[in-house]
Structure formats: C-alpha cells, structure tokens
Coordinates of N, CA and C in Angstrom, one line a residue:
Chain A
Q1 N -5.8 -6.7 17.8 CA -7.1 -5.8 18.0 C -6.2 -4.8 16.8
Q2 N -7.3 -4.6 16.2 CA -7.3 -3.4 15.5 C -7.0 -1.8 15.8
Q3 N -5.8 -1.4 15.7 CA -5.6 -0.2 16.7 C -5.8 1.2 16.1
V4 N -5.8 0.9 14.5 CA -6.6 2.1 13.9 C -7.3 1.5 12.9
K5 N -8.8 2.4 12.8 CA -9.9 1.5 12.2 C -9.9 3.0 11.3
Q6 N -10.2 2.5 9.8 CA -10.2 3.2 8.8 C -11.2 2.5 8.0
S7 N -11.6 4.0 7.7 CA -13.2 4.1 6.4 C -13.2 4.9 5.4
P8 N -13.6 4.9 4.5 CA -14.3 3.4 3.6 C -13.3 2.5 2.9
Q9 N -13.8 1.6 2.9 CA -12.9 0.5 2.3 C -12.3 1.0 1.0
S10 N -13.1 1.3 0.0 CA -13.1 1.5 -1.0 C -14.0 3.1 -1.8
L11 N -13.7 3.8 -2.6 CA -14.4 5.0 -2.5 C -13.8 5.3 -4.2
I12 N -15.4 5.8 -5.1 CA -15.4 6.4 -6.2 C -15.6 7.3 -6.1
V13 N -14.8 8.5 -7.1 CA -15.1 9.9 -7.3 C -15.0 10.3 -8.4
Q14 N -15.7 11.3 -9.0 CA -15.7 12.0 -10.4 C -13.9 13.0 -10.4
K15 N -13.5 12.9 -11.2 CA -12.7 14.1 -11.5 C -13.3 15.8 -10.6
G16 N -12.4 16.2 -9.6 CA -12.5 17.4 -9.5 C -13.4 17.1 -8.1
G17 N -13.9 15.7 -7.7 CA -14.5 16.0 -6.4 C -13.3 15.7 -5.2
I18 N -14.5 15.7 -3.9 CA -13.3 15.9 -2.6 C -13.3 14.2 -1.9
P19 N -12.4 13.8 -2.1 CA -12.9 12.0 -1.0 C -12.5 12.8 -0.1
I20 N -13.1 11.7 1.3 CA -13.1 12.2 2.6 C -12.4 10.6 2.9
I21 N -11.4 10.2 3.4 CA -11.2 9.2 4.5 C -11.0 9.3 5.7
N22 N -11.7 8.5 6.4 CA -11.8 9.0 7.9 C -11.1 7.5 9.0
C23 N -10.4 8.2 10.2 CA -9.4 6.9 10.9 C -10.2 7.3 12.2
A24 N -9.9 6.4 13.0 CA -10.0 6.2 14.6 C -9.6 5.9 15.0
Y25 N -9.0 6.1 16.0 CA -8.1 5.5 17.4 C -8.2 5.3 18.6
E26 N -7.2 4.3 19.2 CA -7.9 4.3 21.0 C -6.5 5.0 21.9
N27 N -5.6 4.0 21.3 CA -4.9 4.7 22.2 C -3.9 5.7 22.5
T28 N -4.5 6.5 23.1 CA -3.6 7.8 23.5 C -2.4 8.3 23.5
A29 N -1.4 6.9 23.3 CA 0.1 7.4 23.5 C 0.5 7.8 22.0
F30 N -0.4 7.2 20.8 CA -0.2 8.0 19.9 C 0.6 9.4 19.7
D31 N 1.4 9.5 18.8 CA 1.6 11.1 19.2 C 1.8 11.6 17.5
Y32 N 1.6 10.9 16.6 CA 2.0 11.7 14.9 C 0.9 10.6 14.4
F33 N 0.4 11.4 13.7 CA -0.2 10.8 12.1 C -0.2 10.4 10.9
P34 N 0.7 9.4 10.1 CA 0.7 10.0 9.0 C 0.0 9.4 7.9
W35 N 0.0 10.2 6.9 CA -1.2 9.4 6.0 C 0.0 9.0 4.7
Y36 N -0.3 7.3 4.3 CA 0.5 6.8 2.9 C -0.3 6.7 2.1
Q37 N 0.2 7.1 0.6 CA 0.1 6.5 -1.0 C 0.6 5.6 -1.3
Q38 N 0.0 4.4 -1.7 CA 0.2 3.4 -2.3 C -0.3 3.1 -3.8
F39 N 0.6 3.0 -4.9 CA 0.3 2.7 -6.1 C 0.7 1.2 -6.2
P40 N -0.4 0.7 -7.0 CA 0.2 -0.9 -7.3 C 1.5 -1.4 -7.5
G41 N 2.0 -1.9 -7.0 CA 3.4 -2.6 -7.0 C 4.3 -1.4 -6.6
K42 N 4.1 -0.7 -5.8 CA 4.9 0.4 -5.2 C 4.7 -0.2 -3.6
G43 N 5.9 0.3 -2.7 CA 5.4 0.4 -1.6 C 4.7 1.6 -0.8
P44 N 4.4 2.0 0.2 CA 3.8 3.3 0.2 C 4.3 4.2 0.6
A45 N 3.8 5.4 0.4 CA 4.7 6.5 0.4 C 4.3 7.3 1.0
L46 N 5.0 8.0 2.3 CA 4.6 9.1 2.9 C 4.0 10.5 2.4
L47 N 2.9 10.7 2.6 CA 2.1 12.0 2.0 C 2.0 13.1 2.7
I48 N 1.3 13.3 4.1 CA 1.1 14.2 5.0 C 0.9 13.4 6.5
A49 N 1.6 14.4 7.0 CA 1.5 13.8 8.4 C 0.7 15.2 9.4
I50 N 0.1 14.5 10.8 CA 0.1 15.6 11.4 C 0.1 15.2 13.0
R51 N 0.6 16.6 13.6 CA 0.2 16.1 15.5 C -0.7 16.4 15.8
P52 N -1.1 15.7 17.1 CA -2.1 15.6 17.5 C -2.6 17.1 18.7
D53 N -0.9 17.8 18.5 CA -1.8 19.5 18.7 C -2.3 20.1 18.0
V54 N -2.2 19.7 16.6 CA -2.7 20.3 15.6 C -4.4 20.3 14.9
S55 N -4.8 21.2 14.6 CA -6.2 20.4 14.5 C -6.4 20.4 13.0
E56 N -5.9 21.0 12.0 CA -5.6 20.7 10.8 C -4.1 21.2 10.6
K57 N -4.0 20.4 8.9 CA -3.0 20.5 8.3 C -2.5 20.6 6.7
K58 N -2.3 21.7 6.1 CA -3.3 21.6 4.7 C -1.8 21.1 3.4
E59 N -1.7 20.3 2.7 CA 0.1 20.4 2.1 C -0.5 20.1 0.3
G60 N -0.6 21.5 -0.3 CA -0.8 21.3 -1.9 C -3.0 20.9 -1.4
R61 N -2.9 19.9 -2.4 CA -4.0 19.6 -2.3 C -4.8 18.7 -1.2
F62 N -4.0 18.1 -0.4 CA -4.3 17.5 0.6 C -4.4 17.8 2.2
T63 N -5.4 17.8 2.8 CA -5.8 18.4 4.0 C -5.9 17.0 5.1
I64 N -5.2 17.1 6.2 CA -5.7 16.5 7.4 C -6.5 17.2 8.3
S65 N -7.6 17.2 8.6 CA -8.1 17.4 9.8 C -8.1 16.5 11.2
F66 N -7.4 17.0 12.2 CA -7.6 15.9 13.6 C -8.9 16.3 14.8
N67 N -9.2 15.3 15.5 CA -10.1 15.9 16.5 C -9.5 15.0 17.5
K68 N -9.2 15.6 18.4 CA -8.2 14.7 19.3 C -9.2 14.2 20.6
S69 N -10.1 15.2 20.9 CA -10.8 14.7 21.9 C -12.1 13.3 21.6
A70 N -12.4 13.3 20.4 CA -12.7 12.1 19.6 C -12.3 11.0 19.2
K71 N -10.6 11.3 19.3 CA -9.7 10.3 18.2 C -10.1 10.1 17.1
Q72 N -10.2 11.0 16.5 CA -10.3 10.7 14.9 C -9.8 12.0 14.0
F73 N -9.2 11.3 12.9 CA -8.6 12.0 11.8 C -9.2 11.8 10.6
S74 N -8.9 12.4 9.5 CA -9.7 12.2 8.1 C -8.7 13.3 7.3
L75 N -8.5 12.4 6.1 CA -7.8 13.0 4.5 C -9.4 13.2 4.2
H76 N -8.8 15.0 3.3 CA -9.8 15.3 2.1 C -8.5 15.2 0.9
I77 N -9.1 15.8 -0.3 CA -8.5 15.5 -1.1 C -8.9 16.4 -2.2
M78 N -8.5 17.8 -2.1 CA -9.2 19.0 -3.3 C -9.1 18.7 -4.6
D79 N -9.9 19.0 -5.2 CA -10.1 18.3 -6.9 C -9.5 17.7 -7.6
S80 N -9.8 16.5 -6.9 CA -9.4 15.3 -6.9 C -9.0 15.0 -8.5
Q81 N -7.8 14.1 -8.6 CA -7.4 14.1 -10.1 C -7.2 12.7 -10.4
P82 N -7.5 11.8 -11.7 CA -7.4 10.6 -12.0 C -5.9 10.0 -10.9
G83 N -4.6 10.6 -11.1 CA -3.3 10.3 -11.0 C -3.4 10.4 -9.4
D84 N -4.8 10.5 -8.6 CA -4.5 10.5 -7.3 C -5.0 8.6 -6.9
S85 N -5.4 8.2 -8.0 CA -6.5 7.0 -7.7 C -5.1 6.3 -7.7
A86 N -5.4 5.5 -5.8 CA -4.0 5.1 -5.1 C -5.2 4.5 -4.1
T87 N -4.1 3.8 -3.2 CA -4.8 3.2 -2.3 C -4.4 3.9 -1.4
Y88 N -5.1 5.0 -0.3 CA -4.4 5.3 0.9 C -4.4 4.6 2.1
F89 N -3.7 4.8 2.9 CA -3.2 4.4 4.3 C -3.4 5.5 5.1
C90 N -4.3 5.2 6.3 CA -3.5 6.4 7.2 C -3.1 5.8 8.8
A91 N -2.6 6.0 9.5 CA -1.4 5.3 10.2 C -1.4 6.6 11.6
A92 N -0.4 5.6 12.5 CA -0.6 6.2 14.0 C 0.8 5.5 14.6
S93 N 1.5 6.8 15.3 CA 2.8 5.9 15.7 C 2.9 6.8 16.9
S94 N 3.7 5.7 17.5 CA 4.2 6.0 19.0 C 5.5 5.5 19.3
L95 N 6.1 6.2 20.2 CA 8.0 5.8 20.6 C 7.3 4.6 21.6
S96 N 7.8 3.4 20.9 CA 8.3 2.6 21.9 C 9.4 1.5 21.4
R97 N 9.9 1.1 23.0 CA 11.5 0.4 22.9 C 12.2 1.6 22.3
G98 N 12.0 2.7 22.2 CA 13.2 3.8 21.9 C 13.0 3.9 20.4
Y99 N 11.7 3.7 19.7 CA 11.7 4.4 18.4 C 10.2 4.6 17.9
Q100 N 10.2 5.1 17.0 CA 8.3 5.0 16.5 C 8.7 4.1 16.1
K101 N 7.4 3.5 16.4 CA 6.8 2.2 16.0 C 5.3 3.1 15.1
V102 N 5.1 2.6 13.4 CA 3.9 3.2 13.0 C 3.1 1.9 12.6
T103 N 1.2 2.3 12.9 CA 0.5 1.3 13.1 C -0.3 1.4 12.1
F104 N -0.5 1.2 10.8 CA -1.2 1.1 10.1 C -2.9 0.8 10.0
G105 N -3.3 1.4 9.6 CA -5.5 1.1 9.2 C -5.2 0.1 7.8
T106 N -6.2 -0.5 7.5 CA -6.4 -1.5 6.3 C -6.4 -0.9 5.5
G107 N -6.4 0.7 4.5 CA -6.0 1.2 3.7 C -7.9 1.2 3.2
T108 N -8.1 2.4 2.7 CA -9.0 3.0 1.3 C -8.6 3.3 -0.2
K109 N -9.1 2.2 -1.0 CA -8.8 2.1 -2.4 C -9.4 3.2 -3.0
L110 N -9.1 4.2 -3.8 CA -9.5 5.5 -4.3 C -9.8 5.3 -5.6
Q111 N -10.2 5.7 -6.1 CA -10.5 5.4 -7.8 C -11.4 7.3 -8.3
V112 N -10.5 7.8 -8.9 CA -11.2 8.9 -9.2 C -11.4 9.4 -10.8
I113 N -12.6 8.9 -11.3 CA -13.0 8.6 -12.5 C -12.9 10.4 -13.2
P114 N -12.1 10.0 -14.5 CA -12.2 11.1 -15.0 C -13.5 11.9 -15.8
Chain B
G1 N 21.9 3.7 -2.2 CA 21.6 4.5 -3.2 C 20.4 5.2 -2.6
A2 N 19.8 6.0 -3.6 CA 18.5 6.7 -3.9 C 17.5 6.0 -3.0
G3 N 16.8 5.1 -2.8 CA 15.7 4.7 -2.3 C 16.3 3.4 -2.0
V4 N 15.0 2.5 -1.1 CA 14.9 1.2 -0.8 C 15.2 0.0 -1.7
S5 N 15.8 -0.7 -2.0 CA 15.9 -2.0 -2.8 C 15.5 -3.0 -2.3
Q6 N 14.7 -3.7 -2.8 CA 14.5 -5.4 -2.1 C 14.7 -6.3 -3.5
S7 N 14.8 -7.2 -3.2 CA 15.0 -8.8 -4.0 C 14.5 -10.0 -3.6
P8 N 14.4 -10.5 -4.2 CA 13.4 -10.3 -5.2 C 11.8 -9.7 -5.5
R9 N 11.6 -9.5 -6.7 CA 10.4 -8.4 -6.6 C 9.1 -9.7 -6.0
Y10 N 9.4 -10.8 -6.9 CA 8.3 -12.0 -7.3 C 9.5 -13.2 -6.8
K11 N 8.5 -13.8 -5.7 CA 9.2 -15.3 -5.2 C 8.3 -16.0 -5.5
V12 N 8.0 -17.2 -5.9 CA 7.0 -17.8 -5.6 C 8.0 -19.4 -5.2
A13 N 7.2 -20.4 -3.8 CA 7.8 -21.5 -2.9 C 6.9 -22.4 -2.9
K14 N 7.1 -23.4 -3.2 CA 6.6 -24.5 -2.9 C 6.4 -24.7 -1.4
R15 N 5.4 -25.3 -0.3 CA 5.1 -25.3 0.9 C 5.9 -26.1 1.4
G16 N 6.5 -25.8 2.6 CA 7.6 -26.2 3.0 C 9.3 -25.7 2.4
Q17 N 9.2 -25.1 1.8 CA 10.5 -24.7 0.8 C 11.0 -23.3 1.9
D18 N 12.1 -23.2 2.4 CA 12.6 -22.1 3.0 C 13.3 -20.6 1.5
V19 N 12.6 -19.7 2.1 CA 13.2 -18.4 1.0 C 14.0 -17.4 2.5
A20 N 14.5 -16.2 1.5 CA 15.4 -15.5 1.8 C 14.7 -14.4 0.9
L21 N 14.7 -13.2 1.9 CA 14.1 -12.2 1.0 C 15.4 -10.7 1.5
R22 N 15.5 -10.1 0.3 CA 17.0 -8.8 0.8 C 16.5 -7.5 1.1
C23 N 16.6 -7.2 1.5 CA 16.6 -5.6 1.6 C 17.9 -4.8 2.1
D24 N 17.5 -3.7 1.1 CA 19.0 -2.9 0.6 C 18.4 -1.4 0.8
P25 N 18.8 -0.7 2.3 CA 18.2 0.4 2.5 C 18.8 1.6 2.5
I26 N 18.4 2.5 2.3 CA 19.1 3.8 1.9 C 20.3 4.2 2.6
S27 N 21.5 4.3 2.2 CA 22.6 4.9 2.7 C 22.6 5.5 3.7
G28 N 23.1 5.1 4.8 CA 23.4 5.4 6.1 C 22.5 5.6 6.7
H29 N 21.1 4.8 6.3 CA 20.0 4.9 7.6 C 20.2 3.9 8.3
V30 N 20.2 4.2 9.8 CA 20.0 2.9 10.7 C 19.3 2.6 11.3
S31 N 18.0 3.1 11.3 CA 16.6 2.4 11.9 C 16.3 1.2 9.9
L32 N 16.1 0.1 10.4 CA 15.4 -0.5 9.5 C 13.9 -1.3 10.1
F33 N 12.9 -1.5 9.3 CA 12.2 -2.4 9.3 C 11.9 -3.6 8.0
W34 N 10.7 -4.1 9.1 CA 9.9 -5.3 8.3 C 8.5 -5.2 8.6
Y35 N 7.7 -5.2 7.2 CA 6.5 -4.9 7.7 C 5.4 -6.2 6.5
Q36 N 5.0 -6.8 7.4 CA 3.9 -7.9 6.2 C 2.8 -7.0 5.7
Q37 N 2.2 -7.5 4.7 CA 1.1 -6.7 3.9 C 0.7 -7.8 3.4
A38 N -0.5 -8.7 3.4 CA -1.4 -9.4 3.4 C -2.3 -8.4 2.1
L39 N -2.6 -9.3 1.1 CA -3.4 -8.7 -0.2 C -5.2 -8.0 0.0
G40 N -5.2 -6.8 -0.2 CA -6.0 -5.8 0.5 C -5.4 -5.1 2.2
Q41 N -4.8 -5.5 2.5 CA -4.8 -5.1 3.9 C -3.2 -4.4 4.1
G42 N -3.6 -3.5 5.3 CA -2.9 -2.6 5.6 C -1.1 -3.3 6.5
P43 N -0.6 -2.7 6.2 CA 0.9 -3.4 6.1 C 0.8 -3.6 7.5
E44 N 2.1 -4.6 8.3 CA 1.7 -4.9 9.9 C 3.5 -5.3 10.4
F45 N 3.4 -4.3 11.2 CA 4.8 -4.8 11.8 C 5.3 -5.9 11.8
L46 N 7.0 -6.1 11.7 CA 7.3 -7.5 11.5 C 8.5 -7.6 13.0
T47 N 9.3 -6.6 12.5 CA 10.4 -6.5 13.2 C 11.3 -5.2 12.7
Y48 N 12.5 -4.7 14.2 CA 13.0 -3.7 14.2 C 14.4 -3.7 14.3
F49 N 15.1 -2.9 13.2 CA 16.7 -2.8 13.6 C 17.1 -1.5 13.9
Q50 N 18.0 -1.9 15.0 CA 18.8 -0.4 14.9 C 20.4 -0.4 14.6
N51 N 21.2 -0.2 13.7 CA 22.1 -0.5 12.8 C 22.3 -2.3 13.0
E52 N 23.0 -3.0 13.3 CA 22.9 -4.2 13.3 C 22.1 -5.0 14.4
A53 N 21.5 -4.5 15.4 CA 21.0 -4.8 16.5 C 19.5 -4.7 16.7
Q54 N 18.9 -6.6 16.3 CA 17.5 -6.2 16.2 C 17.0 -5.9 17.4
L55 N 15.8 -4.6 17.4 CA 15.5 -3.9 19.2 C 14.0 -4.3 19.3
D56 N 13.5 -4.9 18.4 CA 12.0 -5.6 18.6 C 11.9 -6.8 17.6
K57 N 11.2 -7.7 17.4 CA 10.6 -8.4 16.4 C 9.8 -9.5 17.1
S58 N 8.7 -8.5 17.8 CA 7.7 -9.1 18.4 C 6.7 -8.8 18.0
G59 N 6.3 -8.4 16.5 CA 5.7 -8.4 15.3 C 5.7 -10.2 14.4
L60 N 7.4 -10.5 14.7 CA 7.4 -12.2 13.8 C 6.5 -12.9 14.1
P61 N 5.5 -13.4 13.1 CA 4.3 -14.5 13.6 C 4.9 -15.7 13.9
S62 N 6.2 -16.0 14.0 CA 5.9 -17.3 14.6 C 7.6 -17.4 14.3
D63 N 8.2 -18.9 14.7 CA 9.3 -19.0 15.1 C 10.2 -19.5 14.2
R64 N 9.6 -19.3 12.8 CA 9.9 -19.8 11.1 C 10.3 -18.5 10.5
F65 N 9.9 -17.4 11.3 CA 10.4 -16.1 10.8 C 11.8 -15.8 11.2
F66 N 12.5 -15.2 10.6 CA 13.9 -14.7 11.4 C 14.7 -14.0 10.3
A67 N 14.8 -12.9 11.0 CA 15.6 -11.9 10.2 C 17.2 -11.1 10.9
E68 N 17.8 -10.6 10.1 CA 19.4 -10.2 10.5 C 19.8 -9.2 10.0
R69 N 21.0 -8.3 10.1 CA 21.1 -7.2 9.8 C 22.5 -7.2 10.2
P70 N 23.4 -8.2 9.8 CA 25.1 -8.4 10.5 C 25.2 -7.3 10.5
E71 N 26.1 -6.2 9.4 CA 26.6 -5.0 9.3 C 26.0 -4.0 9.7
G72 N 25.0 -4.2 9.5 CA 24.1 -2.6 9.8 C 24.0 -1.9 8.4
S73 N 23.5 -2.7 7.3 CA 23.3 -2.3 6.4 C 22.1 -3.5 5.8
V74 N 22.4 -4.2 4.9 CA 21.7 -4.8 4.3 C 21.3 -5.6 5.1
S75 N 19.7 -6.4 5.0 CA 18.9 -7.0 5.7 C 18.5 -8.0 5.0
T76 N 18.1 -9.4 5.5 CA 17.6 -10.4 4.9 C 16.6 -11.0 6.2
L77 N 15.5 -11.0 5.6 CA 14.4 -11.7 6.5 C 14.2 -13.3 5.5
K78 N 14.2 -13.9 6.7 CA 13.9 -15.4 6.3 C 13.2 -16.4 7.0
I79 N 12.4 -17.1 6.0 CA 11.0 -17.7 5.7 C 11.5 -18.7 6.4
Q80 N 11.5 -19.8 7.0 CA 11.5 -21.3 7.0 C 10.3 -22.2 6.9
R81 N 10.4 -23.4 6.1 CA 9.2 -24.0 5.8 C 7.8 -23.5 5.5
T82 N 7.8 -22.6 4.3 CA 6.9 -21.7 4.2 C 5.3 -22.8 4.3
Q83 N 4.9 -22.0 4.8 CA 3.3 -21.8 4.8 C 2.3 -21.0 4.0
Q84 N 1.1 -21.6 3.1 CA 0.4 -20.6 2.1 C 0.1 -19.5 3.4
E85 N 0.1 -19.5 4.3 CA -0.6 -18.2 5.1 C 0.6 -17.2 5.5
D86 N 1.8 -17.6 4.7 CA 2.6 -16.2 4.6 C 2.9 -15.7 3.2
S87 N 2.1 -16.2 2.2 CA 1.8 -15.0 1.1 C 1.3 -14.4 1.2
A88 N 2.5 -13.4 0.8 CA 2.2 -12.0 1.3 C 3.1 -10.8 0.6
V89 N 2.9 -9.8 0.8 CA 4.2 -8.7 0.1 C 4.8 -8.6 1.3
Y90 N 6.0 -8.0 1.3 CA 7.0 -8.2 2.5 C 8.1 -6.8 2.1
L91 N 7.5 -6.1 2.9 CA 7.9 -4.5 3.1 C 9.0 -4.1 3.6
C92 N 9.9 -3.7 3.1 CA 11.0 -3.2 4.0 C 11.0 -1.8 4.2
A93 N 11.4 -0.9 5.0 CA 11.3 0.7 5.0 C 12.7 0.7 5.8
S94 N 12.9 2.1 5.5 CA 14.4 2.7 6.7 C 14.4 4.1 6.8
T95 N 14.9 4.4 8.0 CA 15.1 5.7 8.1 C 15.9 6.1 8.5
S96 N 16.3 7.8 9.0 CA 18.2 7.6 9.7 C 18.1 8.0 11.0
A97 N 17.0 7.7 12.1 CA 16.8 7.5 13.0 C 15.5 7.1 13.4
G98 N 15.7 6.2 14.6 CA 14.8 5.5 15.2 C 13.8 6.3 15.7
T99 N 13.7 7.4 15.6 CA 13.1 8.6 16.6 C 12.2 9.3 15.2
N100 N 12.3 9.3 14.1 CA 12.1 10.2 12.9 C 10.7 9.0 12.5
Y101 N 9.9 10.2 12.0 CA 8.4 9.5 11.8 C 8.3 9.2 11.0
G102 N 8.6 9.6 9.6 CA 8.7 9.5 8.4 C 9.5 7.7 7.8
Y103 N 8.9 6.9 7.6 CA 9.6 5.7 6.5 C 9.6 6.2 5.2
T104 N 11.4 5.5 4.7 CA 10.9 5.5 3.6 C 10.6 3.9 2.8
F105 N 9.8 3.4 2.0 CA 9.4 1.7 2.0 C 10.5 2.0 0.7
G106 N 10.3 0.3 0.4 CA 10.9 -0.5 -0.6 C 9.3 -0.8 -1.5
S107 N 9.4 -1.3 -2.6 CA 8.6 -1.4 -3.4 C 8.0 -3.4 -2.9
G108 N 8.5 -3.6 -2.0 CA 8.4 -4.8 -1.4 C 8.5 -6.3 -2.2
T109 N 8.5 -7.1 -2.2 CA 8.8 -8.8 -2.3 C 7.4 -9.0 -2.1
R110 N 6.9 -9.8 -3.2 CA 5.5 -10.7 -3.3 C 5.6 -12.1 -3.3
L111 N 5.4 -12.6 -2.3 CA 6.0 -14.1 -2.0 C 5.0 -15.2 -2.0
T112 N 4.4 -15.6 -3.2 CA 3.8 -16.7 -3.1 C 3.6 -18.2 -2.8
V113 N 3.2 -18.8 -1.5 CA 3.2 -20.2 -1.5 C 2.3 -21.2 -1.8
V114 N 2.9 -21.8 -2.8 CA 2.1 -22.6 -3.5 C 1.9 -24.2 -3.1

C-alpha cells in the first residue's frame, strides 16, 4: 500500500509563480518529513525537512507547511525559477529496526516556464 | 570520496543474465541503503546495511536479489536471472548513522533488461 500519497503528478507554473505540492500520510509513527529534489540523471537530494511538532519551516524560497491533525504536509516554492524545474518527492521517516527508514511519495514533476 | 559513487551508470542486460551493481558510499558512512526507482515513480526501499551487517532486507522483491557489503564500505547489489520487470534505476544512499534522517544519494544505475 502507498504510505505517502503525493499530488499533483505534474505541475507547470510561470516564473515567479508559487507551485504547491501536497502530501498525505496515514502512519502516525512517522516522525520526520523530508522533501527531496531530483534532476534528470541524478539521485534525489535532500531539500528541506520538518518534524511533526512544527507547523511551518522556511529555508530560502522553500517552505513546508505541516498539519499534524490532518496528517498532511505541503511544499511551497516562492518566486519559482526555471532552475527549480525538477521532480520533487515528499517522504516520511520512522524508526524501524533501529534506523530511520524513509518512505517516498510518487513524485511531482515541476516545470517552471521562463 | 566527496559523494556516493555508483557504477556502472547504465547497464543493459539480456533477460536471464546476472548483473552486479556497485555502490561506493561516502567515506566513514556506516549506514547504506539500496532503493529501486521505476520510471516515473518514487524510490522504493530494498535493503539496509549498518557497516557490514544487513539489518533489513524486507524490500528485496525476490530471492533473485542479493546485496552484500563485506567490509562495511563498498556494497554490491546482485540480480540473478534478470527479468524485464527488474528494469529500473537502482539508487544507493548513505548516511553517517542509521538514526540520521537525511540520506545522500548516488546518481544511480539505470538497468534495462531486454
């Protein structure tokens, strides 16, 4: 079963727009929620992450909003640029067998048009 | 090394052939993960090593998949009798401790089974 649901599958915005990617989870054992950015031919790279006791985290132009009661979280990219065009994965992590096991969403392909 | 290195970058195998994929993690990283990423999908967990010990292999899809890390550094993922459904990008990630939340991924090996 898909433990982390992500939408939309793809997104096209104009430069300067604010794309929003949404994710939902069911497992309340998840205790860390990272976002990864992946460019073609590369592995995913950690972008920003949040813990469930915080409702919002901002790093540069990237902001995570977290709603613990609804078990939802989202990524906002302020003033988006063509260089932000990539696939974004939300993820959730929980301690499993003594290590943090990360479960990924299905990804959102973002295209920022100049 | 400076990052996680994977080789080969691309591998084409005939159905039924055995393949071996190599991962060279960041020096000193005790935790190593293998993920499988099908086209257009998020990475799916395969297996986890802490040093040379394989602590979790619950994600390996069949007994044709085998991973090892004999000296606690370089790891090899072996797939025997490859099938078309094995076609995917195989990603390796490492982190300095299993309880760390952020993974550093390599660029992956794209396996195509024909």
